[in-house]
XYZ file of C-alpha atoms in Angstrom:
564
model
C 0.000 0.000 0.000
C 1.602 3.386 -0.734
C 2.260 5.643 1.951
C 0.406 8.401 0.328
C -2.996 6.457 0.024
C -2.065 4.599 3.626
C -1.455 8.462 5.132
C -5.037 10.050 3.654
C -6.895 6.382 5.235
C -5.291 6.655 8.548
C -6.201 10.164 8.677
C -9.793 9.019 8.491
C -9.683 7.995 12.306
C -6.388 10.528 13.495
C -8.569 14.027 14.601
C -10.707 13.044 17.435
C -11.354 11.487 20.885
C -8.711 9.856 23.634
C -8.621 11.126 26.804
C -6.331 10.449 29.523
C -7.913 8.268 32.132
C -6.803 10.125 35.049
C -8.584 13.118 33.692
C -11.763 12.068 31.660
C -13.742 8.469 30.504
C -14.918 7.955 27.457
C -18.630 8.173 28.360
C -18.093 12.012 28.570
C -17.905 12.557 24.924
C -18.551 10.858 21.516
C -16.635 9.891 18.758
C -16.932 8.274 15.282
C -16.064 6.969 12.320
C -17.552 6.065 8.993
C -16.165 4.946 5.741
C -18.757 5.394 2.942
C -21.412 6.463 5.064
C -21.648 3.161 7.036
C -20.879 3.005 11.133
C -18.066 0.488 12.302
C -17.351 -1.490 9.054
C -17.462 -1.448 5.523
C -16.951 -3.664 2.699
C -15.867 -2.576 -0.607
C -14.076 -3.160 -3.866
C -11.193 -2.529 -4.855
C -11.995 -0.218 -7.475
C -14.695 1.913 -5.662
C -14.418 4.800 -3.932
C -13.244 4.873 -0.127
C -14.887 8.214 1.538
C -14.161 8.281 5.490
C -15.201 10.641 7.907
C -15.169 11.342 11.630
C -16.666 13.182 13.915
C -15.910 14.219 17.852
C -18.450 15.559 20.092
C -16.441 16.931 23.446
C -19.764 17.163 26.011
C -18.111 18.964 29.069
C -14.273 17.940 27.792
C -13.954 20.561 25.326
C -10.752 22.311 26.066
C -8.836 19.794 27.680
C -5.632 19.474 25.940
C -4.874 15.978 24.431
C -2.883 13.918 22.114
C -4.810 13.390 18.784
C -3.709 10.066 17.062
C -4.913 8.472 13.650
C -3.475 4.962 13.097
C -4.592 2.037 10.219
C -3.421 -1.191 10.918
C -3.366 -4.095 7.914
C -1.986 -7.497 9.259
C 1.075 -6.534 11.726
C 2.158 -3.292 10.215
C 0.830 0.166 11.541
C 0.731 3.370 10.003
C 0.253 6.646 11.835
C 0.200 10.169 10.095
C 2.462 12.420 12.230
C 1.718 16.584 12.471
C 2.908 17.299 8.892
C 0.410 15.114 7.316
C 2.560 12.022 6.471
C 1.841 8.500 6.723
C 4.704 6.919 8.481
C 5.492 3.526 8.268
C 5.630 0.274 8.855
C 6.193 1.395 12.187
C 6.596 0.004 16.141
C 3.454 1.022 18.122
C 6.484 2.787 20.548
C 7.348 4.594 18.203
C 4.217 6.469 16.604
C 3.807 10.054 16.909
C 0.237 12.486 16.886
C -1.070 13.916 14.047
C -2.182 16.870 17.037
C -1.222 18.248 19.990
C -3.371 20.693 21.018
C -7.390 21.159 22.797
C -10.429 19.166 22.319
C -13.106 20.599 20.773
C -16.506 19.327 18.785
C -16.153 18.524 15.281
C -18.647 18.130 12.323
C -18.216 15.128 10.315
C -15.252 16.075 8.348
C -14.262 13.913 5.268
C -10.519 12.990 5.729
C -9.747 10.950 2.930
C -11.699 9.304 -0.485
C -9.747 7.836 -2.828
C -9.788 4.530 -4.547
C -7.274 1.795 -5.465
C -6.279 0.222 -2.056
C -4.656 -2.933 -1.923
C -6.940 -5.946 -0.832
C -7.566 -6.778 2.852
C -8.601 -5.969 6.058
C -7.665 -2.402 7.525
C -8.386 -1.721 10.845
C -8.481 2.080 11.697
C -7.913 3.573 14.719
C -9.268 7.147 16.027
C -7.627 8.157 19.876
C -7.107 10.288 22.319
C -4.739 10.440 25.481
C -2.687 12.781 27.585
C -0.728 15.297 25.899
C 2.548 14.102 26.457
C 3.223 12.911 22.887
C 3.191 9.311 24.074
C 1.033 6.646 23.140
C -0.063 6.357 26.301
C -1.470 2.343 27.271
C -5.312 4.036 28.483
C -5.550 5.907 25.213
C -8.975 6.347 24.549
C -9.971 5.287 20.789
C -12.575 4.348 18.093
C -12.095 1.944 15.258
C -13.446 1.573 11.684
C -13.206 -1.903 10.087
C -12.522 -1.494 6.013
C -12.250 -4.640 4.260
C -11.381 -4.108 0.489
C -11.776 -7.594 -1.393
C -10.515 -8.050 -5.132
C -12.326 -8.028 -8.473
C -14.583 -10.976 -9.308
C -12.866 -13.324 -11.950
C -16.237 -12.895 -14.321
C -18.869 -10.196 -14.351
C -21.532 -11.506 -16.618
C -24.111 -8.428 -17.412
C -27.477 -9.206 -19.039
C -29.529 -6.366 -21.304
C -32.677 -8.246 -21.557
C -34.984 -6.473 -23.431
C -38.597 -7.729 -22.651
C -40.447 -4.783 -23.551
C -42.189 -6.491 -26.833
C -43.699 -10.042 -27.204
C -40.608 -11.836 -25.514
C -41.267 -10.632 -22.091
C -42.582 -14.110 -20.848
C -38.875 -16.277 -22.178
C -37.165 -13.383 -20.817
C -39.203 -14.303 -17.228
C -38.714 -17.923 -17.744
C -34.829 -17.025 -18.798
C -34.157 -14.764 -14.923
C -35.342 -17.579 -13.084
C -32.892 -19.756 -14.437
C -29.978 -17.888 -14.076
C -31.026 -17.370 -10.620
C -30.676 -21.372 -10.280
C -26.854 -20.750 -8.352
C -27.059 -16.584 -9.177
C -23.355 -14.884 -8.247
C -21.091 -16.239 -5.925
C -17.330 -15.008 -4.822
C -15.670 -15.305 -8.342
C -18.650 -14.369 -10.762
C -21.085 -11.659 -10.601
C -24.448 -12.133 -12.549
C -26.524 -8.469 -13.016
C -29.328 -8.022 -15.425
C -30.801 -4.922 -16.561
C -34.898 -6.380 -17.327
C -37.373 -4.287 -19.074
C -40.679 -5.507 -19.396
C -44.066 -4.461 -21.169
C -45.909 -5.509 -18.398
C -48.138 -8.135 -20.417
C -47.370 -10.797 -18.572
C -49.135 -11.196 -14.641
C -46.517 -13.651 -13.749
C -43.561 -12.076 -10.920
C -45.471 -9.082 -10.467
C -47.128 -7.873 -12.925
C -45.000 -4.775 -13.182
C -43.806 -2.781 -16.161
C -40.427 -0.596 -16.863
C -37.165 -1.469 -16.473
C -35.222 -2.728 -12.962
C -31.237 -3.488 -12.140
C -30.592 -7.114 -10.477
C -27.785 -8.873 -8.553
C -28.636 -11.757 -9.428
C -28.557 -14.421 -6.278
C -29.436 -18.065 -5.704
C -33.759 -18.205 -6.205
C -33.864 -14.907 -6.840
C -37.352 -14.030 -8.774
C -37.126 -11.264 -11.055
C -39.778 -8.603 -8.712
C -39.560 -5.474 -7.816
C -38.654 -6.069 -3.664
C -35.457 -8.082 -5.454
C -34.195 -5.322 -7.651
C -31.073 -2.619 -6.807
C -32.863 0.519 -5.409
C -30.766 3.394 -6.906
C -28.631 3.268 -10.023
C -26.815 6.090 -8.430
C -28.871 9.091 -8.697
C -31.143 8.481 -5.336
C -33.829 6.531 -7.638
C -34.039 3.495 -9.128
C -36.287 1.060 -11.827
C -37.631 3.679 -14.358
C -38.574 3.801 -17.606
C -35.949 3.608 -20.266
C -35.273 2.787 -24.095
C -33.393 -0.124 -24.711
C -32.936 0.538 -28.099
C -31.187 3.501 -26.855
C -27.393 3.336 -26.874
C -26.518 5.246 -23.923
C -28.802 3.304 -22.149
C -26.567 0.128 -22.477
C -23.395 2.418 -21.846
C -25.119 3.280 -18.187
C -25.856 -0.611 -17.364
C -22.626 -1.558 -18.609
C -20.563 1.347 -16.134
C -23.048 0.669 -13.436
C -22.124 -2.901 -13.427
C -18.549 -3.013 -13.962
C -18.368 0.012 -10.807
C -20.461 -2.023 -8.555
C -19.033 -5.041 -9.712
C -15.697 -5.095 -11.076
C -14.194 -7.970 -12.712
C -10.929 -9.367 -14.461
C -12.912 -9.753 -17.429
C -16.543 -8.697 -18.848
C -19.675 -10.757 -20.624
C -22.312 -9.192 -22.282
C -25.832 -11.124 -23.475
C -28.015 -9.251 -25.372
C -31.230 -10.958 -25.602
C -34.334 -9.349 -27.749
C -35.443 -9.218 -31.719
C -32.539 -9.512 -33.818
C -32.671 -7.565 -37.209
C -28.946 -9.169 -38.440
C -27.026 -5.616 -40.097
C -30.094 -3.494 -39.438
C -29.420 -3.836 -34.908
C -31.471 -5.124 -32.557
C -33.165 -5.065 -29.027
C -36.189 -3.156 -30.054
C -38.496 -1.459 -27.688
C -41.902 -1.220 -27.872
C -42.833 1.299 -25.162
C -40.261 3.819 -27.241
C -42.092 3.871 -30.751
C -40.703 0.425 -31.564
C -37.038 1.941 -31.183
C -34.357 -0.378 -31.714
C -30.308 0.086 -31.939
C -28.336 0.182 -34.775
C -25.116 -1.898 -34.933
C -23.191 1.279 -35.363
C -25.198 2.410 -32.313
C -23.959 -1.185 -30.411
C -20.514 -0.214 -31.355
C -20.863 3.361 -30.242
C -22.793 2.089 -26.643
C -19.621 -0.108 -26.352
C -17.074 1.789 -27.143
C -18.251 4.686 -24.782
C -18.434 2.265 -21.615
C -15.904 2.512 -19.046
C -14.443 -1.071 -19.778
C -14.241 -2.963 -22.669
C -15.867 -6.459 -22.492
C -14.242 -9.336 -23.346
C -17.389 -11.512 -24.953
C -20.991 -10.584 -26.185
C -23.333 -13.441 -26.896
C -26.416 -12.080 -28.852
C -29.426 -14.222 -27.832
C -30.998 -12.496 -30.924
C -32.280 -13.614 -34.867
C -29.162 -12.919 -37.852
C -27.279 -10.779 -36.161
C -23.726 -13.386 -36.510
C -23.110 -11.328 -39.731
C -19.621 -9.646 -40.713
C -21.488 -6.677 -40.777
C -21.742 -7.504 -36.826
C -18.643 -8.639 -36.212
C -17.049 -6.108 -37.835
C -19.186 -2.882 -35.572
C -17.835 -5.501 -32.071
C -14.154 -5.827 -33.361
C -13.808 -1.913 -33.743
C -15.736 -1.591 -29.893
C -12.860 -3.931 -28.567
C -14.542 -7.069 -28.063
C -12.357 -10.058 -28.559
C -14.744 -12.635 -28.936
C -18.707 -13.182 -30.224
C -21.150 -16.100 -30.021
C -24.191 -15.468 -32.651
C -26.706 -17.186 -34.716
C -26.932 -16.702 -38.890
C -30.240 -17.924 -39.215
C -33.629 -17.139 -36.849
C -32.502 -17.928 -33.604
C -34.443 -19.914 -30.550
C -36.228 -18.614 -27.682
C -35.446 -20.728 -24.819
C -31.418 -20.577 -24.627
C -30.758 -22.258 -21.660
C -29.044 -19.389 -19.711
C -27.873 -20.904 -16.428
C -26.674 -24.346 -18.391
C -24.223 -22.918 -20.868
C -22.920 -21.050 -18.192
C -21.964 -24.975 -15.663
C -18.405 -24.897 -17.398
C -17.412 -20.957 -16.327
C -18.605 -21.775 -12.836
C -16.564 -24.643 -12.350
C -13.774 -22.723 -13.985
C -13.804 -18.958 -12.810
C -9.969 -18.951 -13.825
C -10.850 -19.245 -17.738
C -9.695 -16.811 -20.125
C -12.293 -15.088 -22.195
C -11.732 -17.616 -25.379
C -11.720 -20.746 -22.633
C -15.320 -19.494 -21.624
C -16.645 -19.041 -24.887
C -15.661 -21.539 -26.108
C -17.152 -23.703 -23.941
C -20.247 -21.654 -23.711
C -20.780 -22.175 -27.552
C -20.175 -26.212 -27.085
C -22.954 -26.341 -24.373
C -25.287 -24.338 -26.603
C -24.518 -26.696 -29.424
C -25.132 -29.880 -27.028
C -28.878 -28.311 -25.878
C -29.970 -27.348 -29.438
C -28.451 -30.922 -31.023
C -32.117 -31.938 -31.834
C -32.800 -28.643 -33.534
C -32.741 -29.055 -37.416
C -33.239 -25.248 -38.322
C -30.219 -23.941 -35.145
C -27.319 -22.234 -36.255
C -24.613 -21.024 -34.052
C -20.785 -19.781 -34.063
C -18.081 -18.419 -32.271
C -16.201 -16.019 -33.769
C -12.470 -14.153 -32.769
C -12.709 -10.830 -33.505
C -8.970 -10.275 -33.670
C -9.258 -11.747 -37.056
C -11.816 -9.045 -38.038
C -9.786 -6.537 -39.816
C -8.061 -9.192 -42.132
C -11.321 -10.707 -42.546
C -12.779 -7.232 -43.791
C -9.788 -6.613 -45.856
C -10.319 -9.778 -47.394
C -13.892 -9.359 -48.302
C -12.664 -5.899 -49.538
C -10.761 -7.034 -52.024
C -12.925 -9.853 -53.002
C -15.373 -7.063 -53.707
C -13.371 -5.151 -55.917
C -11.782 -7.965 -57.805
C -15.957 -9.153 -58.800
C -16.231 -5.763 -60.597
C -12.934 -5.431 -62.123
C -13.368 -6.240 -65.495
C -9.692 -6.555 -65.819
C -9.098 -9.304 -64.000
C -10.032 -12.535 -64.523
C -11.989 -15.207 -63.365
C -9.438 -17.089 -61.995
C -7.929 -14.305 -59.864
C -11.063 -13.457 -58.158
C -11.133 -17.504 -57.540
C -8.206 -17.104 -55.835
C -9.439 -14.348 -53.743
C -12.063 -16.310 -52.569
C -9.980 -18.759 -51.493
C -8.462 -16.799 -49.526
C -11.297 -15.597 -48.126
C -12.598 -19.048 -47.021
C -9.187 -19.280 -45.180
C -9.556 -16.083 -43.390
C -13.557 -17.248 -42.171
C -11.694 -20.297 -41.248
C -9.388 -18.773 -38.797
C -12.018 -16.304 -37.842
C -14.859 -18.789 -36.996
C -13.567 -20.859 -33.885
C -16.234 -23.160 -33.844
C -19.550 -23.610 -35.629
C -22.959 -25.620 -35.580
C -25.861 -25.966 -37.649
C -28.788 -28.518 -37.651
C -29.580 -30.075 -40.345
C -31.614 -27.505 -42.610
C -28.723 -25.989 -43.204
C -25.823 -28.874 -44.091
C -23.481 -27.145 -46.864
C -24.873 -23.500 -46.409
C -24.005 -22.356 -43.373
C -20.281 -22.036 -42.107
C -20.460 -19.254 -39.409
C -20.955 -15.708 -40.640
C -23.647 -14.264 -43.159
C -23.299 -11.078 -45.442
C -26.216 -8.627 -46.415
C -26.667 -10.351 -50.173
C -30.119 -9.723 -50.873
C -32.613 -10.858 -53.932
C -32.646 -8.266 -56.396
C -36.097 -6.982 -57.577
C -37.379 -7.750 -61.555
C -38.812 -5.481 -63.251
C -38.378 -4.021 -66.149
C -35.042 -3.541 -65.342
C -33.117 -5.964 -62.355
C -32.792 -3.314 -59.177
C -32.379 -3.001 -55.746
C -34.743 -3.970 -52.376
C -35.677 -1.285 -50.377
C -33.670 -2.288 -47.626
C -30.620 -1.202 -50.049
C -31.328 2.473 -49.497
C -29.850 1.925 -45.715
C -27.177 -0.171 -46.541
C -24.604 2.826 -45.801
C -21.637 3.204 -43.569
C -23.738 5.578 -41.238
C -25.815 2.176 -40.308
C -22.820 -0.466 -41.153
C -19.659 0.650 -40.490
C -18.943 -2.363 -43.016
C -20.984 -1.066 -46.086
C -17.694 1.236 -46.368
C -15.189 -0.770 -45.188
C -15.725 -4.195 -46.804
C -16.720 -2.273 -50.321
C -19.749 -4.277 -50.212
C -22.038 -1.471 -51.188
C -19.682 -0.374 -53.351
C -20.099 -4.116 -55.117
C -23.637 -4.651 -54.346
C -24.386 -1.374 -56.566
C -23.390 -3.312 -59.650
C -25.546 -5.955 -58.550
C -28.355 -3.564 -58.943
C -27.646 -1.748 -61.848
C -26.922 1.145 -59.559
C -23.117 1.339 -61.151
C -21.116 3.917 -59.611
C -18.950 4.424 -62.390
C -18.510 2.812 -66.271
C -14.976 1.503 -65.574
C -16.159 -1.350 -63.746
C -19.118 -4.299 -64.366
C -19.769 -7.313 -62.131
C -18.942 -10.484 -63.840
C -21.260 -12.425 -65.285
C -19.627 -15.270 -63.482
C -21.057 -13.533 -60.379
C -24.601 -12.879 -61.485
C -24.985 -16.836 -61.999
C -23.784 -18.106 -59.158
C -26.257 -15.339 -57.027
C -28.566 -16.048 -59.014
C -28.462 -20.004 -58.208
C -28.525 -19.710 -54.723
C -32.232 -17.498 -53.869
C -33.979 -20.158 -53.876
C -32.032 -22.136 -51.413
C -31.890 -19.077 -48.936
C -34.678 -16.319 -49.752
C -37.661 -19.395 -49.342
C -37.191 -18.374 -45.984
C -37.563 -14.627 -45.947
C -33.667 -13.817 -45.239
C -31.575 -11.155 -47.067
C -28.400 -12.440 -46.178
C -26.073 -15.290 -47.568
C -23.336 -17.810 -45.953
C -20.265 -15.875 -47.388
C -18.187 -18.955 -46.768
C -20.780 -20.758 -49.003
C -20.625 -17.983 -51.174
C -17.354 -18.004 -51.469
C -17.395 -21.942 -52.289
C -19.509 -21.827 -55.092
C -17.076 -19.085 -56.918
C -14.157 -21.292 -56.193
C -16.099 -24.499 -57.595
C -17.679 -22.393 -60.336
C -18.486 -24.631 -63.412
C -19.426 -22.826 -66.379
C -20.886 -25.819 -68.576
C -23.113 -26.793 -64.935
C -23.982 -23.520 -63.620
C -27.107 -21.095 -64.403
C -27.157 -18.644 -67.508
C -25.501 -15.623 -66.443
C -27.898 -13.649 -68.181
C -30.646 -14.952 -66.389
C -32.563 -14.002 -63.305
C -34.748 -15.352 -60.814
C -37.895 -13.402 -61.108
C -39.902 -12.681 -57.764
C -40.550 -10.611 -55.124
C -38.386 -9.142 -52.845
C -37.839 -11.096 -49.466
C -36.493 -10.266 -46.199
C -37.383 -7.759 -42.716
C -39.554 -5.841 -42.968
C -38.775 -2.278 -44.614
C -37.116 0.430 -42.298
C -38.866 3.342 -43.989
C -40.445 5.531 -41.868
C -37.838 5.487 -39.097
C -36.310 2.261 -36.916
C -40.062 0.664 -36.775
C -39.034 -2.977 -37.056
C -42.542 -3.923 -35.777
C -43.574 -7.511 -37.079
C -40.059 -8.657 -37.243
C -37.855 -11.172 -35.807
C -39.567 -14.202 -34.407
């Protein structure tokens, strides 16, 4: 512990009340300490804020000179800060000195130190009076303040559930089981819960409340934190807001600090368009740039996110976490399932607090596999966003190469190739029931049907492809690419390849039966290294139909109808 931060704690207990015995008792006057508000003891992290006061009321003593002493004790060593403000020490009870010398006299609780950062364990501090003789005298008359400071959790796991919409009752259903075991020493389980307050079950109450969450807690009001640190508490709020998740994501990592972070979104996922939308806020919902911006502007950065959501495993995704820090991200490509098991996937971390953020997610995506091993129409990965920037920089020049009528076939071959190997090292680990054997790999990309007419053009949906809404639209040159696709050509130098056309063209019916706009870019990527003239569709040819996918996002972020 440094002296300086040892010196400003002992002077929490140094200015008051010891008396010599031969010429006053301690039940003539009253004196006091308290470290954050709290009487006698206080436990804390080692990250939060220490405050402590103390306080000295003289009754008919006031004026009789004494020795003021202020001592903390940790183990066997003692600290005392002397009359220049110093902490001293390690030092021999014999030979501490007063911080005073001088009359007694009543004193208003006075804040003597706050700082934060102490070392963990158990400080004992010590507030006294004697004789003025500048002796620690043996019938020194004292106080004490007990201030344990305990260390950061291994895991803080922090849950956004967003039940204000049609999912409120899984979301129920979904508390309840993580509160089968809740927190313990090494991991720290809080949940931020808003609900539309459709369901009567746990209440029956509406708005949004902060848990810790413990063994058979139930997700009601009388269990929820009482102030988020403004003197209130549960409120109304907009999840789809993005400072909203910033505030639940700094409240939990101040209150519970942690050597590393998990976040689990859970709500309607919308894939590149965002997700967690709120009904109670005009059907709200946050944009992936907006994710990326909520995360970025938190006071830690988290280690995992696991997106309980519909299509949102999609490069776009990815992409919008890697620039926000986030090392690591467990997702679904397809519709997703509403009853994750959220206390089972987590049995591996608790037996193994010590895991490293890829150790937990890992495992984490293998449980999730093992529950949904019946489900034919599951998908789920785990992806390491460290790979992220090669992985855009690989789609990026994938995209160019499609449009560059200079180079051949063969070359942009080869650039999907090494594409595939990038999505290799990119996806850790993958699984998919049986709908989708030899089209799904791990990560989707925005690849939507175009719309025949009289002329092939874009979906709606196209006119909010931009970087403002996916950082990736930019990045990855996929708009820049897809605008050839839809006869939306930014220049004349360039044309998409014919090549190209065909092999989209082959694969709507395999994907947009079911409504999505987005493709298996490792699949994609297949089928152009495996490309077969003499077997494949006529370039020139398209599938004619109506455009497929979410539903539009014209008239705002309304996504009502969608997901699930």
């Amino acid at each position: 512990m440094s002296k300086k931060l040892m010196a400003s704690l002992l002077f929490v207990i140094a200015c008051l009340c010891s008396f010599a015995a031969d010429a006053f008792t301690s039940s003539g006057f009253t004196m006091r300490i308290t470290v954050n508000g709290l009487t006698n003891s206080a436990t804390l992290h080692s990250n939060e804020n220490v405050s402590v006061k103390v306080s000295l009321s003289c009754g008919s003593y006031a004026g009789v000179a004494a020795d003021w002493w202020v001592l903390a004790g940790k183990a066997s060593e003692y600290y005392y800060l002397n009359s220049s403000g110093q902490w001293i020490g390690p030092a021999d009870l014999a030979c501490v000195r007063p911080v005073y010398q001088g009359a007694l006299f009543d004193l208003a609780p006075v804040e003597i130190y706050r700082g934060a950062g102490l070392p963990a364990g158990n400080y004992v501090l010590y507030f006294g009076l004697d004789a003025r003789n500048g002796t620690l005298d043996p019938d020194v008359v004292y106080t004490t303040g007990a201030l344990q400071i305990i260390p950061p959790a291994k895991w803080t796991l922090m849950y956004y559930l967003d039940g204000d919409n049609n999912l409120e009752p899984d979301f129920l259903t979904k508390f309840t089981q993580l509160a089968q075991g809740g927190s313990d020493s090494n991991i720290s389980i809080v949940a931020q819960f808003d609900r539309a307050g459709n369901s009567t079950n746990f209440g029956y109450w509406s708005g949004c409340e902060r848990f810790y969450v413990t063994n058979g807690m139930t997700p009601v009001r009388e269990c929820a934190v009482a102030d988020w640190d403004d003197g209130i508490g549960g409120r109304a709020v907009n999840m789809g807001e993005p400072s909203t998740l910033t505030s639940f994501i700094n409240w939990a990592a101040y209150h519970y600090p942690a050597e590393r972070y998990a976040l689990m979104l859970g709500d309607h996922g919308f894939g590149w368009r965002g997700l967690c939308i709120d009904s109670s806020s005009d059907d709200d919902y946050m944009f992936i740039t907006e994710l990326k911006n909520a995360l970025t502007n938190a006071s830690i950065a988290v280690d995992l996110v696991v997106m309980d959501a519909c299509l949102m495993q999609m490069v776009e995704t990815l992409h919008e976490l890697a620039l926000a820090g986030v090392d690591y991200a467990i997702g679904s490509e397809t519709y997703g399932q509403t009853d994750w098991p959220y206390r089972a996937m987590l049995d591996g971390l608790f037996q193994h607090p010590e895991w490293t953020a890829r150790d937990a997610a890992v495992d984490m995506h293998a449980r999730l596999a093992s529950y949904f091993s019946t489900r034919e129409s599951i998908t789920l990965s785990l992806a390491d966003l460290s790979q992220a920037p090669l992985l855009v920089s690989n789609v990026s020049a994938l995209a160019g190469g499609m449009v560059n009528t200079s180079l051949t076939f063969a070359a942009v071959q080869a650039q999907a190739a090494a594409l595939m190997a990038q999505i290799n090292r990119t996806i850790i680990s993958e699984y998919h029931g049986a709908d989708w054997n030899g089209k799904a790999y791990g990560m989707t990309i925005y690849f939507p049907q175009p719309v025949i007419g009289y002329l092939v053009h874009a979906p709606e949906s196209f006119d909010f492809y931009i970087p403002s809404l996916t950082t990736f639209a930019a990045d990855g040159l996929w708009h820049y690419f897809l605008s050839f696709r839809y006869n939306q050509a930014p220049d004349q130098e360039h044309q998409i390849k014919g090549e190209i056309v065909g092999i989209h063209s082959g694969m709507l019916g395999e994907y947009f039966e079911t409504g999505q706009e987005c493709l298996d870019l490792y699949d994609f990527c297949s089928r152009i290294v495996n490309y077969q003239p003499a077997l494949s569709p006529a370039t020139g040819g398209e599938q004619v139909g109506k455009a497929q996918g979410l539903p539009q996002m014209s008239g705002g972020k309304s996504m009502a109808g969608a997901g699930f």
